[in-house]
XYZ file of C-alpha atoms in Angstrom:
784
model
C 25.042 -37.149 119.975
C 24.705 -33.942 117.965
C 22.107 -31.250 118.534
C 21.504 -29.380 115.300
C 19.572 -26.343 116.502
C 20.003 -23.970 119.439
C 17.778 -20.928 119.916
C 18.978 -18.649 122.766
C 18.206 -14.953 122.333
C 20.736 -12.201 121.720
C 21.512 -9.389 124.171
C 21.810 -5.621 124.195
C 25.110 -4.354 125.607
C 25.038 -1.361 127.936
C 27.429 1.512 127.202
C 30.680 2.426 128.909
C 31.588 4.965 126.210
C 29.169 6.664 123.784
C 29.423 7.664 120.117
C 26.740 10.256 119.237
C 25.166 10.737 115.804
C 22.174 12.492 114.311
C 18.839 10.946 115.339
C 15.256 11.753 114.424
C 13.527 10.685 117.624
C 14.089 9.115 120.977
C 14.283 5.343 120.735
C 12.103 3.026 122.720
C 14.530 0.268 123.628
C 13.150 -3.204 124.244
C 15.418 -5.925 125.537
C 15.429 -9.133 123.499
C 12.650 -11.576 124.374
C 14.158 -14.455 126.291
C 14.002 -17.762 124.482
C 14.305 -21.048 126.383
C 17.970 -21.811 126.825
C 19.710 -24.952 125.680
C 18.684 -27.580 123.163
C 15.257 -27.173 121.632
C 14.870 -30.151 119.397
C 14.275 -33.856 119.533
C 17.015 -36.238 118.496
C 17.487 -35.641 114.760
C 16.972 -39.309 113.957
C 14.329 -40.352 116.451
C 12.267 -41.539 113.475
C 12.594 -42.655 109.866
C 11.753 -40.047 107.225
C 9.853 -40.871 104.025
C 9.819 -39.237 100.627
C 7.608 -39.753 97.572
C 9.127 -37.296 95.064
C 6.840 -38.325 92.202
C 9.155 -40.711 90.335
C 7.125 -43.812 91.276
C 9.413 -44.726 94.170
C 9.037 -44.545 97.915
C 12.245 -43.431 99.611
C 13.048 -43.908 103.281
C 15.986 -42.381 105.126
C 17.493 -43.156 108.512
C 20.555 -42.023 110.403
C 22.934 -44.396 108.616
C 21.094 -45.517 105.486
C 18.401 -44.817 102.927
C 16.442 -47.131 100.642
C 14.354 -46.974 97.487
C 11.198 -49.084 97.131
C 9.688 -49.399 93.659
C 8.379 -51.732 90.985
C 11.992 -52.462 90.053
C 12.720 -53.777 93.545
C 14.363 -52.540 96.703
C 17.767 -50.873 96.740
C 19.633 -50.116 99.954
C 22.264 -47.361 100.312
C 24.589 -47.194 103.329
C 25.387 -43.623 104.375
C 29.127 -43.297 103.859
C 29.554 -39.565 104.315
C 32.131 -37.689 102.279
C 34.582 -40.582 102.644
C 33.064 -42.242 99.566
C 33.047 -40.442 96.221
C 29.600 -41.765 95.318
C 26.691 -43.833 96.601
C 27.122 -47.583 97.006
C 23.741 -49.143 96.088
C 22.991 -52.645 97.248
C 20.002 -54.526 95.765
C 17.834 -56.483 98.224
C 15.029 -58.062 96.205
C 15.334 -61.707 95.104
C 15.410 -62.675 91.435
C 14.873 -66.405 91.956
C 12.954 -68.625 94.414
C 13.209 -72.423 94.220
C 11.374 -75.110 96.186
C 12.761 -78.612 95.957
C 15.058 -77.407 93.168
C 12.197 -76.145 91.039
C 11.867 -72.415 90.278
C 8.536 -70.954 91.263
C 7.164 -67.787 89.619
C 6.319 -64.684 91.683
C 5.188 -61.111 90.998
C 8.288 -59.088 90.080
C 6.842 -55.604 89.458
C 4.671 -54.574 92.401
C 4.240 -51.260 94.191
C 5.426 -50.834 97.741
C 2.813 -50.453 100.494
C 3.790 -48.468 103.605
C 2.145 -48.936 107.000
C 3.873 -46.995 109.754
C 7.547 -47.959 109.621
C 6.856 -51.171 107.695
C 7.085 -51.365 103.898
C 5.806 -54.448 102.039
C 5.881 -55.707 98.458
C 3.254 -58.422 97.954
C 4.679 -60.879 95.429
C 1.868 -63.526 95.536
C 4.138 -66.453 96.475
C 5.494 -64.467 99.438
C 5.616 -60.970 100.913
C 8.882 -59.068 100.892
C 8.809 -57.024 104.110
C 11.041 -54.305 105.584
C 10.826 -53.039 109.161
C 12.675 -49.734 109.343
C 14.488 -48.083 112.252
C 16.843 -45.083 112.270
C 19.976 -47.246 112.471
C 19.049 -50.475 110.679
C 16.676 -52.310 108.342
C 15.202 -55.719 109.113
C 14.383 -57.629 105.932
C 11.811 -60.453 106.031
C 10.337 -62.897 103.544
C 6.905 -64.082 104.713
C 5.442 -67.314 103.298
C 1.824 -68.149 104.154
C 2.171 -71.642 102.716
C 4.406 -73.841 100.563
C 3.179 -75.085 97.156
C 5.277 -78.276 97.490
C 7.827 -80.025 99.700
C 11.586 -79.561 99.501
C 14.328 -77.094 100.391
C 13.378 -73.429 100.021
C 16.119 -71.255 98.452
C 15.970 -67.480 97.902
C 18.550 -65.976 95.588
C 19.365 -62.252 95.860
C 21.847 -61.099 93.214
C 24.736 -59.009 94.553
C 24.159 -55.881 92.483
C 26.781 -53.870 94.349
C 30.259 -52.430 93.938
C 31.117 -53.684 97.421
C 33.247 -56.792 97.841
C 31.341 -59.727 99.346
C 32.975 -61.617 102.227
C 31.621 -64.349 104.549
C 32.391 -64.018 108.261
C 31.436 -65.944 111.388
C 28.664 -63.415 112.050
C 27.242 -63.495 108.545
C 28.015 -61.626 105.345
C 29.888 -58.374 104.830
C 30.061 -56.133 101.785
C 33.181 -53.991 101.993
C 34.823 -50.950 100.468
C 38.202 -49.498 101.415
C 36.477 -47.208 103.924
C 33.634 -49.170 105.468
C 31.364 -52.179 105.324
C 27.734 -53.273 105.200
C 26.772 -56.155 107.491
C 24.099 -58.670 106.418
C 23.282 -61.089 109.231
C 22.701 -64.778 108.724
C 18.980 -65.353 108.329
C 16.707 -67.047 110.850
C 13.452 -68.858 109.978
C 10.668 -68.301 112.542
C 7.336 -70.129 112.329
C 3.952 -69.152 113.782
C 4.727 -70.931 117.060
C 7.899 -68.889 117.487
C 10.301 -71.744 116.761
C 13.563 -70.372 115.402
C 15.881 -72.209 113.039
C 19.058 -70.876 111.457
C 18.795 -70.549 107.693
C 22.033 -71.180 105.795
C 23.157 -67.826 104.354
C 26.048 -67.754 101.867
C 27.577 -66.037 98.856
C 27.236 -68.369 95.883
C 27.873 -67.512 92.217
C 27.601 -63.766 92.755
C 24.441 -63.871 94.844
C 23.220 -64.124 98.422
C 21.469 -67.443 98.954
C 19.214 -68.153 101.927
C 18.316 -71.827 102.366
C 15.653 -73.345 104.647
C 15.828 -77.152 104.842
C 12.858 -79.295 103.748
C 12.445 -80.914 107.187
C 12.128 -77.490 108.829
C 9.418 -76.547 106.348
C 7.615 -79.850 106.813
C 7.358 -79.286 110.590
C 6.660 -75.528 110.440
C 3.403 -73.818 111.307
C 2.724 -71.064 108.790
C 3.156 -68.226 108.237
C 6.933 -68.680 108.150
C 9.199 -65.602 108.369
C 12.794 -65.615 107.087
C 14.559 -62.714 108.742
C 18.042 -61.204 108.002
C 19.123 -57.749 109.346
C 21.207 -55.055 107.616
C 23.418 -52.435 109.260
C 26.205 -50.243 107.841
C 29.543 -49.507 109.517
C 31.341 -46.493 108.044
C 33.913 -44.518 110.056
C 32.088 -41.178 110.129
C 28.576 -42.431 110.844
C 28.768 -41.171 114.435
C 28.509 -37.633 112.998
C 25.860 -36.009 110.833
C 27.475 -33.558 108.408
C 24.855 -30.790 108.064
C 25.225 -27.235 106.732
C 23.823 -24.655 104.230
C 20.955 -23.752 106.549
C 18.048 -21.426 105.741
C 14.792 -20.534 107.515
C 11.455 -18.760 107.057
C 8.430 -17.961 109.254
C 4.697 -18.438 108.696
C 2.544 -15.983 110.646
C -0.707 -17.966 110.376
C 0.711 -21.230 111.745
C 3.211 -19.396 113.983
C 6.020 -21.708 112.981
C 9.553 -21.523 111.636
C 10.634 -24.012 108.980
C 14.370 -24.667 108.774
C 16.014 -26.512 105.873
C 19.561 -27.758 105.599
C 21.850 -29.926 103.519
C 23.065 -33.329 104.767
C 25.955 -35.301 103.300
C 24.998 -38.868 102.417
C 28.033 -39.477 100.211
C 30.424 -37.145 98.417
C 28.138 -37.134 95.362
C 24.758 -37.323 97.111
C 23.541 -34.618 99.467
C 20.017 -34.746 100.881
C 17.847 -31.911 102.207
C 15.956 -32.110 105.509
C 13.206 -29.754 106.720
C 12.270 -29.213 110.367
C 9.400 -27.192 111.777
C 9.606 -25.322 115.101
C 7.141 -23.312 117.136
C 7.520 -19.541 117.393
C 9.835 -19.837 120.410
C 11.882 -22.759 119.107
C 9.982 -25.850 120.263
C 10.623 -28.746 117.875
C 7.411 -29.999 116.207
C 8.186 -32.236 113.218
C 10.629 -33.047 110.441
C 10.500 -34.457 106.938
C 12.700 -35.098 103.944
C 12.704 -32.549 101.109
C 14.943 -34.816 99.053
C 16.125 -38.310 99.966
C 16.611 -39.648 96.443
C 19.876 -40.635 94.793
C 20.040 -37.180 93.184
C 22.098 -34.584 95.031
C 20.423 -31.398 96.308
C 22.700 -28.577 97.494
C 22.361 -25.117 99.101
C 18.606 -25.232 99.880
C 16.720 -21.962 100.306
C 13.193 -21.407 101.650
C 10.529 -18.670 101.597
C 6.975 -18.392 102.903
C 3.781 -17.476 101.045
C 1.601 -16.052 103.810
C -1.686 -16.135 101.917
C -1.668 -19.940 101.638
C 0.509 -20.745 104.696
C 2.998 -22.679 102.567
C 6.752 -22.699 102.075
C 8.715 -23.298 98.885
C 12.110 -24.976 99.200
C 14.475 -24.731 96.230
C 17.851 -26.306 95.629
C 20.420 -27.021 92.983
C 19.970 -30.684 91.948
C 22.515 -32.937 90.255
C 20.910 -36.019 88.706
C 22.328 -39.359 89.828
C 22.019 -40.564 86.245
C 23.783 -38.348 83.718
C 24.803 -35.592 86.147
C 22.543 -32.855 84.733
C 22.417 -29.782 86.984
C 18.948 -28.259 87.312
C 16.926 -26.215 89.791
C 14.141 -28.038 91.596
C 11.637 -27.116 94.224
C 9.180 -28.573 96.670
C 6.247 -27.034 98.511
C 6.118 -27.915 102.206
C 3.217 -27.171 104.524
C 2.834 -27.415 108.320
C -0.254 -29.382 109.339
C -0.480 -29.577 113.114
C 2.251 -31.966 114.219
C 3.124 -32.920 110.623
C 5.151 -31.328 107.856
C 3.708 -32.463 104.542
C 5.377 -32.403 101.133
C 4.002 -31.900 97.633
C 5.704 -33.607 94.698
C 9.062 -32.287 93.512
C 8.808 -29.699 90.741
C 11.247 -28.763 87.998
C 11.897 -25.008 88.077
C 14.602 -24.564 85.445
C 12.607 -26.833 83.112
C 14.108 -27.412 79.668
C 16.679 -24.598 79.821
C 20.011 -25.678 78.364
C 23.236 -25.356 80.288
C 23.795 -25.934 83.992
C 21.291 -24.199 86.283
C 22.673 -23.673 89.784
C 22.649 -21.546 92.953
C 18.917 -20.806 93.302
C 17.317 -18.471 95.830
C 13.627 -17.877 96.528
C 11.493 -14.960 97.677
C 7.945 -15.145 98.979
C 5.354 -12.784 100.426
C 4.821 -12.733 104.176
C 1.610 -10.672 103.924
C -1.910 -12.033 103.469
C -2.086 -10.963 99.836
C -2.324 -13.828 97.320
C 0.731 -14.096 95.135
C 3.586 -16.256 93.929
C 7.109 -17.140 94.855
C 9.932 -15.690 92.791
C 12.874 -18.026 92.172
C 16.212 -16.780 90.842
C 19.179 -18.848 89.756
C 22.385 -18.802 87.760
C 22.419 -20.378 84.313
C 25.838 -21.424 82.966
C 25.673 -20.802 79.246
C 29.342 -21.727 78.754
C 32.425 -22.161 80.890
C 32.910 -18.425 81.352
C 29.464 -17.006 80.540
C 26.666 -17.001 83.106
C 23.302 -15.293 83.220
C 20.732 -14.638 85.949
C 17.278 -16.135 85.379
C 14.093 -15.655 87.389
C 10.583 -17.117 87.274
C 7.357 -17.137 89.290
C 5.964 -20.265 90.964
C 2.286 -20.299 91.933
C 0.889 -21.499 95.256
C -0.029 -24.802 93.552
C 3.533 -25.371 92.336
C 3.074 -24.489 88.662
C 5.123 -22.073 86.584
C 3.316 -18.699 86.748
C 5.800 -16.557 84.832
C 9.150 -16.903 83.050
C 11.772 -18.170 83.065
C 13.115 -14.714 82.176
C 16.747 -13.688 81.771
C 17.983 -10.466 83.357
C 19.405 -8.179 80.616
C 23.147 -8.624 80.326
C 25.992 -6.507 78.923
C 27.839 -8.267 76.103
C 31.164 -9.744 77.161
C 30.267 -9.888 80.841
C 29.007 -12.576 83.177
C 26.293 -12.474 85.843
C 25.823 -14.969 88.646
C 25.394 -15.820 92.357
C 21.969 -14.146 92.603
C 20.025 -13.356 95.767
C 16.428 -12.235 96.220
C 14.619 -10.671 99.161
C 12.846 -13.239 101.331
C 9.593 -11.252 101.168
C 8.194 -8.830 98.577
C 5.738 -7.241 101.040
C 3.259 -7.455 98.106
C 5.229 -4.698 96.401
C 8.430 -5.956 94.780
C 11.341 -8.293 95.342
C 14.866 -6.921 95.252
C 17.156 -9.019 93.097
C 20.937 -8.624 93.409
C 23.859 -10.465 91.814
C 27.563 -10.439 90.960
C 28.522 -8.834 87.647
C 31.998 -9.509 86.261
C 33.977 -7.934 83.424
C 37.588 -9.063 83.028
C 39.255 -8.707 86.471
C 36.812 -6.110 87.758
C 33.467 -6.817 89.333
C 30.416 -5.045 90.652
C 27.227 -5.785 92.503
C 24.093 -5.075 90.469
C 20.462 -4.931 91.545
C 16.970 -4.637 90.084
C 13.424 -5.056 91.374
C 10.904 -7.645 90.213
C 7.175 -6.910 90.407
C 4.589 -9.439 91.654
C 3.680 -9.887 87.961
C 7.231 -10.960 87.150
C 8.466 -7.847 85.300
C 11.642 -5.893 85.997
C 10.668 -2.551 87.559
C 14.126 -1.000 87.455
C 16.899 -1.206 84.890
C 19.810 -3.063 86.533
C 21.864 -0.545 88.528
C 25.230 -0.714 90.297
C 25.395 -0.688 94.090
C 29.081 -1.500 94.633
C 32.245 -2.753 93.004
C 35.870 -3.786 93.390
C 38.466 -6.356 92.431
C 37.181 -9.030 94.817
C 33.469 -8.913 95.661
C 31.383 -11.886 96.682
C 27.975 -13.203 97.638
C 25.488 -10.316 97.688
C 22.379 -10.797 99.811
C 19.164 -8.742 99.576
C 16.790 -8.022 102.461
C 13.023 -7.753 102.552
C 11.768 -4.138 102.364
C 10.940 -1.851 105.249
C 7.169 -1.773 105.754
C 5.336 0.560 103.385
C 8.496 1.596 101.521
C 10.755 0.621 98.643
C 13.760 0.631 100.966
C 15.968 -2.461 101.105
C 19.463 -3.319 102.317
C 22.089 -5.337 100.446
C 25.215 -6.776 102.027
C 28.219 -8.271 100.277
C 31.783 -9.290 100.994
C 34.480 -6.958 99.718
C 37.977 -8.387 99.459
C 39.363 -11.852 100.102
C 40.721 -13.141 103.435
C 44.025 -14.062 101.798
C 44.135 -11.015 99.502
C 45.652 -7.562 100.059
C 43.837 -5.830 102.891
C 41.778 -8.891 103.740
C 37.967 -8.918 103.569
C 35.172 -6.862 105.074
C 31.386 -6.498 104.789
C 29.741 -3.687 102.854
C 26.134 -2.679 103.462
C 24.046 -0.588 101.057
C 20.710 1.150 101.657
C 18.540 1.253 98.509
C 15.311 3.076 97.778
C 13.667 1.844 94.589
C 16.464 1.930 92.039
C 18.617 4.473 93.909
C 21.506 3.955 96.325
C 20.969 6.153 99.390
C 23.910 5.104 101.548
C 26.821 2.651 101.183
C 29.138 1.956 104.109
C 31.656 -0.457 105.536
C 29.812 -2.282 108.308
C 32.898 -2.188 110.538
C 32.942 1.608 110.209
C 29.273 1.797 111.222
C 30.056 -0.392 114.214
C 33.185 1.596 115.102
C 34.574 -1.899 115.624
C 37.889 -2.483 117.388
C 38.129 -5.755 115.411
C 37.880 -4.063 112.005
C 41.353 -5.326 111.083
C 40.123 -8.923 111.220
C 38.527 -10.623 108.186
C 34.729 -10.611 107.909
C 32.979 -13.009 105.478
C 29.646 -14.667 104.578
C 27.148 -11.862 105.266
C 23.360 -12.170 105.226
C 20.580 -9.652 105.886
C 16.813 -9.429 106.355
C 14.363 -6.833 107.634
C 11.677 -7.069 110.315
C 9.931 -4.174 108.553
C 11.519 -1.535 110.850
C 15.234 -2.354 110.997
C 17.756 -4.564 109.182
C 19.692 -7.357 110.869
C 23.057 -8.278 109.341
C 24.860 -11.522 110.226
C 28.469 -12.288 109.336
C 31.448 -14.390 110.380
C 34.522 -12.662 111.782
C 37.966 -14.222 112.092
C 39.534 -14.287 115.535
C 43.313 -14.284 115.178
C 43.875 -15.324 118.787
C 42.064 -18.639 118.209
C 42.251 -18.989 114.392
C 38.556 -19.523 113.798
C 35.471 -17.561 112.713
C 32.805 -16.345 115.142
C 29.223 -15.454 114.221
C 28.104 -11.859 114.870
C 25.001 -9.784 114.157
C 24.413 -6.043 113.925
C 21.011 -4.335 114.055
C 20.783 -1.367 111.653
C 18.165 1.402 111.618
C 17.558 4.068 108.991
C 17.944 7.669 110.160
C 16.983 10.012 107.333
C 18.735 8.475 104.350
C 21.543 6.805 106.259
C 22.112 3.528 108.072
C 22.968 3.651 111.760
C 23.718 0.902 114.274
C 21.096 0.141 116.913
C 22.774 -2.988 118.314
C 26.312 -3.717 117.288
C 28.614 -6.734 117.000
C 26.554 -9.162 119.124
C 28.182 -12.603 119.265
C 25.640 -15.411 118.775
C 27.408 -18.383 120.303
C 30.294 -17.163 122.477
C 32.837 -19.624 123.775
C 32.092 -22.310 121.176
C 35.699 -22.571 119.990
C 34.727 -23.756 116.490
C 34.358 -21.835 113.235
C 30.802 -20.601 112.599
C 30.036 -19.719 108.977
C 27.432 -19.605 106.151
C 24.661 -17.792 107.989
C 21.190 -16.823 106.780
C 18.844 -14.364 108.485
C 15.054 -14.699 108.473
C 12.694 -12.132 110.031
C 9.315 -13.186 111.392
C 7.691 -10.000 110.000
C 4.881 -10.673 112.451
C 3.154 -8.671 115.195
C 3.149 -8.715 118.961
C 6.064 -10.409 120.688
C 7.524 -11.527 117.360
C 7.336 -8.122 115.682
C 11.113 -7.704 115.815
C 12.173 -11.346 116.053
C 14.798 -12.840 113.742
C 16.107 -16.382 113.448
C 19.764 -16.558 112.421
C 20.804 -19.998 111.180
C 24.348 -21.063 110.383
C 26.692 -24.021 110.620
C 29.779 -24.604 112.692
C 32.728 -26.837 111.960
C 33.294 -29.716 114.350
C 36.239 -31.218 112.460
C 37.602 -31.391 108.915
C 34.688 -33.505 107.632
C 31.792 -32.615 109.897
C 29.581 -29.555 110.323
C 26.570 -28.965 112.517
C 23.540 -26.801 111.745
C 22.594 -24.295 114.447
C 20.208 -21.408 115.026
C 19.642 -18.542 117.456
C 16.935 -15.952 117.962
C 17.817 -12.256 117.970
C 15.351 -9.487 118.806
C 15.768 -6.127 117.133
C 15.113 -2.785 118.793
C 11.850 -0.901 118.446
C 11.719 2.478 116.719
C 14.634 4.777 115.997
C 18.059 3.805 117.367
C 19.454 5.291 120.575
C 21.218 8.614 120.130
C 24.530 6.905 120.887
C 26.209 3.575 120.256
C 28.074 1.975 123.139
C 31.697 0.925 122.865
C 34.896 0.808 124.960
C 33.782 -1.737 127.547
C 35.962 -2.464 130.547
C 34.559 -5.977 130.843
C 37.503 -7.825 129.300
C 36.122 -7.823 125.760
C 38.737 -5.365 124.445
C 42.343 -6.216 123.599
C 43.254 -3.603 126.235
C 42.464 -4.868 129.717
C 41.715 -2.762 132.785
C 44.907 -1.684 134.590
C 43.613 -2.761 137.986
C 44.224 -6.440 138.686
C 44.191 -7.062 142.433
C 42.628 -10.442 143.241
C 42.920 -9.761 146.998
C 40.537 -6.809 146.643
C 38.395 -7.725 143.617
C 36.727 -10.989 142.586
C 37.548 -10.179 138.951
C 39.959 -7.773 137.214
C 37.332 -6.242 134.902
C 34.031 -4.441 135.202
C 30.656 -6.056 134.620
C 29.486 -6.807 131.075
C 28.973 -3.541 129.183
C 30.452 -1.368 131.973
C 33.736 0.434 132.471
C 36.546 -0.848 134.661
C 35.871 -1.662 138.304
C 36.106 1.109 140.907
C 36.228 1.122 144.690
C 32.536 2.126 144.926
C 31.243 -0.568 142.566
C 33.289 -3.478 141.261
C 30.938 -3.568 138.258
C 32.297 -0.214 137.052
C 30.607 2.943 135.771
C 28.038 2.813 132.963
C 27.355 5.755 130.638
C 24.163 6.214 128.588
C 22.602 8.927 126.440
C 19.056 9.807 125.436
C 17.481 12.477 123.287
C 18.286 13.830 119.834
C 20.802 16.144 118.239
C 18.238 17.967 116.114
C 16.698 19.504 118.108
C 19.413 19.297 120.787
C 17.816 17.323 123.650
C 20.755 15.059 124.509
C 21.034 14.002 128.150
C 23.956 11.954 129.489
C 23.578 9.758 132.564
C 26.412 7.903 134.228
C 25.890 5.538 137.146
C 29.238 5.410 138.938
C 28.175 3.259 141.873
C 27.807 4.199 145.497
C 27.711 7.866 146.498
C 31.346 8.758 146.977
C 32.792 10.277 143.800
C 33.610 13.927 144.486
C 34.385 15.092 140.954
C 33.312 14.150 137.420
C 33.938 15.668 134.003
C 32.597 14.873 130.525
C 35.011 14.798 127.594
C 34.286 14.840 123.882
C 36.707 13.575 121.238
C 36.471 14.065 117.504
C 38.048 10.621 116.991
C 38.042 7.313 118.803
C 40.425 4.545 119.689
C 38.089 1.519 119.700
C 40.880 -0.725 121.039
C 41.392 1.611 124.007
C 44.436 2.511 126.062
C 45.027 2.066 129.783
C 44.640 5.363 131.626
C 44.452 5.864 135.401
C 42.341 2.952 136.724
C 40.351 2.632 133.504
C 40.483 2.556 129.703
C 40.469 5.696 127.570
C 38.855 5.367 124.115
C 38.384 8.947 122.905
C 41.111 10.753 120.990
C 41.825 13.638 118.632
C 40.895 17.165 119.727
C 39.336 16.905 123.195
C 36.669 19.232 124.680
C 35.968 19.228 128.429
C 32.552 20.261 129.755
C 29.918 19.587 132.386
C 32.193 19.430 135.426
C 30.625 18.366 138.721
C 32.497 19.051 141.982
C 31.119 18.012 145.359
C 33.720 20.185 147.117
C 32.133 23.399 145.722
C 28.520 22.710 146.518
C 27.566 19.667 144.442
C 26.374 16.481 146.105
C 28.739 13.458 146.171
C 28.395 11.738 142.843
C 26.425 8.507 142.631
C 24.325 9.073 139.525
C 25.621 11.923 137.364
C 23.135 13.596 135.027
C 23.581 16.347 132.461
C 21.668 18.689 132.118
C 20.814 18.936 135.842
C 19.264 21.359 138.282
C 22.555 23.132 138.916
C 23.481 23.928 135.335
C 21.874 23.505 131.946
C 24.304 22.736 129.161
C 23.557 22.515 125.458
C 25.696 19.786 123.888
C 25.869 21.661 120.610
C 26.897 24.885 122.366
C 29.310 23.257 124.822
C 31.066 20.990 122.367
C 30.247 22.292 118.917
C 28.681 18.986 117.855
C 26.632 19.272 114.671
C 23.560 17.100 113.934
C 25.409 15.494 111.009
C 28.597 14.846 112.997
C 29.721 11.732 114.847
C 31.533 12.479 118.112
C 32.790 10.362 120.996
C 32.125 10.918 124.687
C 33.468 9.500 127.950
C 33.162 10.396 131.636
C 36.216 10.955 133.856
C 35.591 10.657 137.609
C 37.530 10.785 140.886
C 38.180 7.504 142.718
C 40.502 8.432 145.556
C 40.309 5.417 147.851
C 43.904 4.601 148.860
C 45.559 1.443 147.559
C 42.573 0.375 145.450
C 44.458 0.165 142.152
C 46.987 2.499 140.561
C 48.194 5.710 142.173
C 46.092 7.808 139.762
C 42.969 7.886 142.020
C 40.670 8.296 138.990
C 38.740 6.193 136.491
C 36.709 6.279 133.241
C 33.222 5.177 132.292
């Protein structure tokens, strides 16, 4: 069984080595709110989902099938997964009923009536009934009486591309990759007497025959009852991906949408609603029709407590590519759906890759939908329009101004406008060169800023725009620079924007001071909780040849981005590639003020993906003065030098600490508080125990984030070194347990002692004596 969503919280790592930057104020650090661990959702197919998209049909979808009920009859589709190039429809309604060899008329065009998980078509002579379950459909023909004596024969034409074969168990309809089983029918009368009804393939049709003597002795109503069930090789898995999420403050719920493969040419979209802490509430189908919806995106309109889901739709008939949407609304334990709406309307050319922005505040407004319009094979434009709370077109569609001879596409829009403006960003290509452009869209649907450049290069991909910081016109945009198989690989760029101006652009790995910067990073997403920005991305792990999902929490200090939490891994130890993430901030108050939901998919095998999600809590206020790195907990490529199982239960320090020492096997932990302007920095290092006789702080103007073994620990500072703040128990200081600078013995200004400037980044580490004989190496010293 698969479990599509997991919601454990992230974690803040404690420092073993500190990088100091400029900071405006002391941060108030709040640990992430714990979310219930483990699986937080009911079985994905504990019930049948229903869809009335507005085309006159009722659609039902189960784990291994879907069906269409309309005036033109009932059509059944086995779920084949990507193994089949297209859907394999199988008609179920009869076209002929004879009694005693004489054809009897019946109502052919009737509307389906749904009661619970039963769907009926009342055809006067009989009722065509379907009892639906997640894994099968039971078809019944109910006769309340017989107009005359004789054999009863129902003829169901085989309107299917599957090959019909009779077996001992019944009928099978086969392709090269799977089969649909149709059991031999049984006739059951009102007294419960059961009689086999002859079921065969005759002249291109299924025929079900009940003998005249059975009818003559039957007590009515009489039910004729075959059962359908598909068998395709990959039906034990549920290929789900392209996940997105949004939060509604009023209802205190998250709605998650994702794409599900029905066949290679038909992808459906499912929506699930969860409580604020991840408790599963309900699910429904956004699209279960024969059309194919891909890459769904969702945004909330706080004033009306509704969500708009958009997707790129390929019509089953004709293959036209358009943008469609659907408003979904939580109602207690239900998730209700409005009718599908056409967003791209009558625009010519293929309309693809939509994204949607809403407004999380209580101010009435509209959604803004952006998408790519393919004018020709090599020419694309970016189009946007407004959709009202009732689902009508409120503005546009409008085309973003374009430079002649260029192409624009792959747009993204901020998930919330904060009642001010949405940030729109997209790829802009000219010949072999490309750039990332941006502009803002007002709540009235007008461009506020002339499109401006925020980045460029030979290979740039998939920009993503955040919601704004509260009360500002500040946004963040992330995009992928480079290609994993290209020169130099790929990395993630992050750009801070104010209005139409770029304030700061940086390589995210540089901001993190990441020791894995040489690996490839792809598929970035970003959103804002109103105070910080959370960036998610996938990073390749060469040792295991798969991608792992990471997040980094960014704060704004002055006009620059700075890490507050760095390189947190969302699902450690999974062993499967995790990609295609999307970040959604609650933008709420109270416990959820800094809560994000990061959704993504991970690859189970070559044909199967699973949708997943985790909560991450951002920090409160300005970031700490320093960012931790150089952990001796086994997370670095360089391991601690001391590996003595007879003396230590593990060769490394505790998570987020330095290497183990003889006082404390968890290792020393260094932290810093205060600011650089004014200079109020205070370092604290908890070594463990009360036995270290000497300690010394060192500053480096460069770092080695991979680290190098040194004494009993790992050294991660480099370049020109400055020593300061020595503490010696032998000359009057107390034995070192907790080392603090400044202290009552000496007051040291960091700027005076080390020359650090408020605008400078420097790197600090504590050296301390650890002289217990035979603990580890002969060096008798260690590092935080």
